[in-house]
Coordinates of C-alpha atoms and ligand atoms in Angstrom, one line a residue:
Chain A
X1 CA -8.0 50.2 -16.6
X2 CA -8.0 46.2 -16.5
X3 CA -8.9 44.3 -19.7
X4 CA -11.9 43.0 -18.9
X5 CA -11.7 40.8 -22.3
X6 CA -8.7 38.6 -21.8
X7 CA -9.6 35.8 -19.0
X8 CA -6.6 34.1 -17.7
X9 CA -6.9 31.2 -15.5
X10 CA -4.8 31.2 -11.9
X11 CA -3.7 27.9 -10.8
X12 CA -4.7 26.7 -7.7
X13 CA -0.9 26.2 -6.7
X14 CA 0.2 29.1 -8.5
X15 CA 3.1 30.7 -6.7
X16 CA 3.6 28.4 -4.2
X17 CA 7.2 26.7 -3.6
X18 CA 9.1 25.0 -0.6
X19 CA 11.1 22.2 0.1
X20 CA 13.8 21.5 2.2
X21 CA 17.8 20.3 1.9
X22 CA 16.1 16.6 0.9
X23 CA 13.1 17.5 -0.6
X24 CA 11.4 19.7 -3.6
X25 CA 8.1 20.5 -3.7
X26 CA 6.9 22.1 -7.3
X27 CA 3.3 22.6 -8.7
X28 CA 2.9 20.3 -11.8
X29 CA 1.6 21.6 -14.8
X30 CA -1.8 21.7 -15.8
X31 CA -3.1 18.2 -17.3
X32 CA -5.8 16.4 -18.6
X33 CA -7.7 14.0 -16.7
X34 CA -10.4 12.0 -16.4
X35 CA -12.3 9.4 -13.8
X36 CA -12.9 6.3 -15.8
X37 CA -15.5 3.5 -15.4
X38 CA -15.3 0.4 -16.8
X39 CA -16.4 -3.1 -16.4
X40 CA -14.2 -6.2 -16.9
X41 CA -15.2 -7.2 -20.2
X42 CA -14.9 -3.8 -21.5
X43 CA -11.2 -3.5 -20.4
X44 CA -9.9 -4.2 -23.7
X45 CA -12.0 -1.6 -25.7
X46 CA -11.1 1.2 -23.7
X47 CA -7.5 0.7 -23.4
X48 CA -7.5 0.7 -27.6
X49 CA -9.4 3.7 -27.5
X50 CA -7.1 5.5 -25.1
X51 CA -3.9 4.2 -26.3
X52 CA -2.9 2.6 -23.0
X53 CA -3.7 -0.9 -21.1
X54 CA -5.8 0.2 -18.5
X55 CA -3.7 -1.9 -15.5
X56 CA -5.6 -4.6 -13.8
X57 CA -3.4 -5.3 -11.0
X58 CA -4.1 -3.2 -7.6
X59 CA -1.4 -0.5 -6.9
X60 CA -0.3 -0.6 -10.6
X61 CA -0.2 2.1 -13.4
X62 CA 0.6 2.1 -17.1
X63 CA 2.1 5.0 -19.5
X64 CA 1.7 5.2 -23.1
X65 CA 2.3 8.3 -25.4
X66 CA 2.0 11.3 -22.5
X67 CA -0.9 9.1 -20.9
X68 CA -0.8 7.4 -17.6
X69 CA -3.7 5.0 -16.3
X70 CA -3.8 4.2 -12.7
X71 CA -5.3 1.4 -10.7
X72 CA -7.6 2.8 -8.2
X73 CA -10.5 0.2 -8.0
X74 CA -11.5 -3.0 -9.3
X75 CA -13.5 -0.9 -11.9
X76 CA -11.9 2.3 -12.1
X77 CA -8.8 4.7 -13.3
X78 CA -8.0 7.5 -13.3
X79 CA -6.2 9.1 -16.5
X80 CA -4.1 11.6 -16.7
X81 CA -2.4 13.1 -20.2
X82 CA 0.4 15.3 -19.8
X83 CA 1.1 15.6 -23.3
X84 CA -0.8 18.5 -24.6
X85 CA -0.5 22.2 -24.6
X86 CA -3.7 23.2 -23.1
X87 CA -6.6 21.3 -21.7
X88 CA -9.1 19.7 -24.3
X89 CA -11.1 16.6 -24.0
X90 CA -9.0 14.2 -25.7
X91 CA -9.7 11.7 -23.5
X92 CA -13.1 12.4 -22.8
X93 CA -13.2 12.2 -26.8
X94 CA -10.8 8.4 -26.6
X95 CA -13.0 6.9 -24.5
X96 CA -16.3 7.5 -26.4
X97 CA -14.8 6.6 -29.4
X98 CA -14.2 3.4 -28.2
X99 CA -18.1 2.5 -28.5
X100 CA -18.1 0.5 -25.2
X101 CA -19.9 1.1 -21.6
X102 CA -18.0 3.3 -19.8
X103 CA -18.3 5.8 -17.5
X104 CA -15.7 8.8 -18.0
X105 CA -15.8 12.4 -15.9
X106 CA -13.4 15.2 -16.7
X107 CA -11.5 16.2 -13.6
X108 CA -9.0 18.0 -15.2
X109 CA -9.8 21.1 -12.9
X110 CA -11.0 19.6 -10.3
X111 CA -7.4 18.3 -9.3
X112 CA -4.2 19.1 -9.0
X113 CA -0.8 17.9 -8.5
X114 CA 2.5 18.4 -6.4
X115 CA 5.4 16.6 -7.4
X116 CA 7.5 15.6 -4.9
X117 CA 11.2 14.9 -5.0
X118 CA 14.3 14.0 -3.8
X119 CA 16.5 11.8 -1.4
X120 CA 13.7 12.8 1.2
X121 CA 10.2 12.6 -1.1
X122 CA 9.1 9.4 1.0
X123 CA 9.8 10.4 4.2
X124 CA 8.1 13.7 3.1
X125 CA 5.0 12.0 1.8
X126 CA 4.9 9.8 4.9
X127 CA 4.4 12.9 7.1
X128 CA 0.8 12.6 6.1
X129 CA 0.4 9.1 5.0
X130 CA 0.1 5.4 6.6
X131 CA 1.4 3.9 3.1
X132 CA 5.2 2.0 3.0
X133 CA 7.0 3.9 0.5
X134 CA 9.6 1.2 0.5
X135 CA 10.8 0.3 -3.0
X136 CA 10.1 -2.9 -2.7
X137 CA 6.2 -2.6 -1.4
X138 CA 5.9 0.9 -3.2
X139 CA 8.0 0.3 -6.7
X140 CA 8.5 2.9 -9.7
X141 CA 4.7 3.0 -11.1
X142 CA 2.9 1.9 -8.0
X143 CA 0.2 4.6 -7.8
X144 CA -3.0 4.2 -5.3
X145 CA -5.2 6.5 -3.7
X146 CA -4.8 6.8 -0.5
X147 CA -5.2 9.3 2.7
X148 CA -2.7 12.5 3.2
X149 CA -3.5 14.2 6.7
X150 CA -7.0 14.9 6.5
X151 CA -7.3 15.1 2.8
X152 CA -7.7 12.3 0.5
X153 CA -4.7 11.8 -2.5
X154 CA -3.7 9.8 -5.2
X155 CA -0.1 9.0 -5.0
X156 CA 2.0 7.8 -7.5
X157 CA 5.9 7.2 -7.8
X158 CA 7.3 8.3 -11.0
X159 CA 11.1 7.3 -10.0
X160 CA 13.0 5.8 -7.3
X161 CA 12.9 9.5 -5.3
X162 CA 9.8 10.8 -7.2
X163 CA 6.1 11.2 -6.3
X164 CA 3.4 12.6 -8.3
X165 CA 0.8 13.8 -5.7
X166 CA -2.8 14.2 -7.1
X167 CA -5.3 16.2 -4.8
X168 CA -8.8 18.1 -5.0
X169 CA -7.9 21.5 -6.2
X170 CA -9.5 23.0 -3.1
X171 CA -7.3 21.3 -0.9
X172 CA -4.4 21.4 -2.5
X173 CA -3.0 24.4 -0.1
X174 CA -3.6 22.3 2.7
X175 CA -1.9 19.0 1.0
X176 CA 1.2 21.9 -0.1
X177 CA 1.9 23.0 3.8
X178 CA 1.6 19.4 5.1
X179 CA 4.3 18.5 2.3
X180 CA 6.5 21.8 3.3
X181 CA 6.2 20.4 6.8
X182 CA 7.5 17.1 5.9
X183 CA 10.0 18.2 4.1
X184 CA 11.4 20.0 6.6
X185 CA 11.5 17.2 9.0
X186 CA 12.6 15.0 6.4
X187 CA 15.5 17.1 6.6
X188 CA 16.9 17.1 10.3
X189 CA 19.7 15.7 11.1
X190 CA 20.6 15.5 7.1
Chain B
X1 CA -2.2 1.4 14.1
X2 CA -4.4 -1.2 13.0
X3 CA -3.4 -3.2 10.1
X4 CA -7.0 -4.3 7.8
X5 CA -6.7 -6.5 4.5
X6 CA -8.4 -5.7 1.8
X7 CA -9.6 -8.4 -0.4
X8 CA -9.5 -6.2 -3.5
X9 CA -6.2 -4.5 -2.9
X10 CA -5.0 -7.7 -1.9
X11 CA -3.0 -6.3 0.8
X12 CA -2.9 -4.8 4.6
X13 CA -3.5 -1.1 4.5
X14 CA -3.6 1.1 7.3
X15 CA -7.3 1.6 9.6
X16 CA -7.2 5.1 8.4
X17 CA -8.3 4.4 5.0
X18 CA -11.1 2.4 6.1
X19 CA -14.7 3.4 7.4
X20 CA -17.2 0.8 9.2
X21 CA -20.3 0.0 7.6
X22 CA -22.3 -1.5 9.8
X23 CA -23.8 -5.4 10.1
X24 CA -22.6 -7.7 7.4
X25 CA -25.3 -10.2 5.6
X26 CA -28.3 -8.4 5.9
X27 CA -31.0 -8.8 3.2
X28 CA -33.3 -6.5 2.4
X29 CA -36.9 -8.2 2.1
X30 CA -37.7 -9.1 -1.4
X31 CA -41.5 -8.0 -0.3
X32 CA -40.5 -4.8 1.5
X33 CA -43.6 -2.8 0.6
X34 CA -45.8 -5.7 2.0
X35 CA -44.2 -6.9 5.5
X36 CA -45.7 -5.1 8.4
X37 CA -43.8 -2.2 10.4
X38 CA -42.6 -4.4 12.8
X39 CA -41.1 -6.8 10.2
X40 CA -39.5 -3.3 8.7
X41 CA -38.0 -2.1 12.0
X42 CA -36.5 -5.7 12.7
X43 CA -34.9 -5.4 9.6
X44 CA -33.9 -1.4 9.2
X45 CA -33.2 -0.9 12.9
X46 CA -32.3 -3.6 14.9
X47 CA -28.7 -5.1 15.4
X48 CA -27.6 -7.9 17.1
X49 CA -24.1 -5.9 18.6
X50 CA -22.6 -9.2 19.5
X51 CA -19.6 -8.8 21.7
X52 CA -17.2 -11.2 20.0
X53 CA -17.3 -12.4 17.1
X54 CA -19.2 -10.1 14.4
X55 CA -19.4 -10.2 11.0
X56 CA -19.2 -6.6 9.8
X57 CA -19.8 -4.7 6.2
X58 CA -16.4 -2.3 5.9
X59 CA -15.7 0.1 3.4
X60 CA -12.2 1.2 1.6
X61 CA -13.3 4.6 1.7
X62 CA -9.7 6.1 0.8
X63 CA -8.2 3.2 -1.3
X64 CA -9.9 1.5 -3.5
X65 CA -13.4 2.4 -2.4
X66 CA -14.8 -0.8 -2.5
X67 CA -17.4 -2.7 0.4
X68 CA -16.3 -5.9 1.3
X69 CA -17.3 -8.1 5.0
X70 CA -14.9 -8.6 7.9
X71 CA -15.3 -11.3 10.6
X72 CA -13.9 -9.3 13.6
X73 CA -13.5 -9.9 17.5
X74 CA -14.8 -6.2 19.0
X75 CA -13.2 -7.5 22.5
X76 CA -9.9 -7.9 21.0
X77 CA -10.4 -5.3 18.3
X78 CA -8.7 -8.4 16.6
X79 CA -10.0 -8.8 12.4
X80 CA -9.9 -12.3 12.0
X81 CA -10.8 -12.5 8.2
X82 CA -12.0 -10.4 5.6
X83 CA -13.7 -11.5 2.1
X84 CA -15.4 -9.9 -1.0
X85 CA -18.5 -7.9 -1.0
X86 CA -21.8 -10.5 -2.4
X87 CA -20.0 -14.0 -0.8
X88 CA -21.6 -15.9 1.6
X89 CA -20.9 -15.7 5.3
X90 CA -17.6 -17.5 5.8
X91 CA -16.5 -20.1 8.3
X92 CA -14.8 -18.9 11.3
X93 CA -11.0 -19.9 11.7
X94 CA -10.7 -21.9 13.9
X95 CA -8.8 -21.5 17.5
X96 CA -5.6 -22.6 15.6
X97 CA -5.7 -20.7 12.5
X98 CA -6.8 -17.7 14.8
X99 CA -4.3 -18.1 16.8
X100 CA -1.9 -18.3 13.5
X101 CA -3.2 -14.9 12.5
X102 CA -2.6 -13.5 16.0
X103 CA 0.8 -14.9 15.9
X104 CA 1.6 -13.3 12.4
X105 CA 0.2 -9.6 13.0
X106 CA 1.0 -8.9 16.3
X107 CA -1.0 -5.7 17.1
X108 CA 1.6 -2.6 17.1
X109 CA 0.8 -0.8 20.8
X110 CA 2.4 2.5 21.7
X111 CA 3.9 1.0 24.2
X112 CA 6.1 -0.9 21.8
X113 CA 7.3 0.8 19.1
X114 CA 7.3 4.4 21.1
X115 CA 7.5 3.4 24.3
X116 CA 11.1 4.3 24.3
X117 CA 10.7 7.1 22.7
X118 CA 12.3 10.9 24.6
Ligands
ZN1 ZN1 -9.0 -1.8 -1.3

């Protein structure tokens, strides 16, 4: 008989794999995450707080101690921690400790990420997307949210041939066989 | 693919991230409960739809989600300027500088970048 008692949580992505000669396509792990708020002249407090300078600069992101803020609007980030075992609400915890205005929302579960790599992540990514993933308009650490087929993403490179690809949980299978698709074209002719 | 430059990403970003948003510098009456049903439907309902020049509220639905206003030809399809959300109506370019913008962002057709295409 099952054991009713134990709960164990599936992944959204769980199982899934694909790729091509140029490209790998991997779940990421679970993370912590939250949709941030905050106006201008509270910048500064929440960045103490959260242990990282919440980027100004469109299309930037900043890491700090198995955090990563990213640029997404004049007024808003989204934060991700990677660091920790499980998901708990350290950052929903950060923020209100900082004792300014904000605005914070856990979204830990309601995305998800893909990371996408290799010599043909870009031309993977660009299956779906208008974005130039050139390295010089789309450096290391440029992150923005964007549109990926018919599903809105965040996208952020994490090295020259590396893409962190953050999507709704519930599209996520959709966002994985566009990316499989890619991939494989990115390969032809490699 | 149409090119569009958003004033708060500070860069051209493709049409597909973007979503109309109807007529630009429209002011809701200060008085709205008091003005008379005809005042209301002037201001609720009816457009001008130029053909031309239009000034136009546009969204960055999938980027940086902000509003901002776009002075755009809808002959041409042509944007001639776009500005933050909350600034006043902005001068036109002129002929010269429009035909400075049209110079510089050449709209991409199919029939020349694919054109060649087997
Ligand atoms: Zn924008």
């Amino acid at each position: 008989m099952a054991d009713l008692g134990t709960a164990t949580r599936a992944l959204p992505l769980a199982g899934f794999h694909g790729g091509s000669s140029t490209v790998r396509l991997e779940a990421a792990p679970p993370a912590e995450r939250i949709s941030l708020r905050v106006r201008a002249e509270d910048v500064a407090a929440l960045s103490g707080a959260l242990g990282v300078d919440l980027p100004v600069k469109p299309k930037t992101s900043a890491s700090a101690n198995g955090r990563t803020a990213l640029w997404l609007g004049p007024d808003e980030w989204l934060m991700i921690d990677e660091s920790g075992t499980g998901i708990g609400n350290g950052l929903m915890q950060a923020a209100q400790n900082s004792g300014a205005l904000h605005s914070a929302a856990d979204v830990s579960h309601r995305n998800t990420a893909i990371l996408v790599s290799g010599t043909g992540a870009d031309k993977a990514i660009n299956a779906g997307c208008p974005q130039d993933l050139s390295l010089k308009e789309f450096p290391v650490g440029a992150c923005s949210r964007t549109i990926f087929g018919k599903v809105e993403i965040v996208l952020l490179r994490t090295a020259e041939d590396a893409f962190r690809v953050e999507v709704w949980r519930s599209f996520s299978d959709y966002a994985f066989g566009l990316l499989s698709e890619g991939a494989r074209d990115a390969a032809v002719g490699k | 693919m149409l090119l569009i430059h958003c004033p708060y990403c500070e860069e051209d970003r493709s049409e597909l991230e973007f979503r109309w948003a109807g007529e630009a510098h429209i002011a809701r009456p200060e008085n709205i409960a008091a003005i008379t049903d005809e005042e209301f439907a002037e201001y609720f309902f009816l457009r001008n739809n130029e053909k031309g020049l239009t000034y136009e509220r546009w969204r960055h639905i999938h980027g940086c989600g902000r509003f901002f206003n776009a002075a755009r030809d809808t002959v041409s399809d042509r944007f001639l300027m776009t500005y933050k959300a909350g600034l006043p109506k902005q001068p036109i370019p002129t002929a010269e500088e429009t035909a400075a913008i049209a110079e510089e962002k050449t709209v991409e057709t199919w029939e020349a970048t694919e054109g060649d295409a087997r």
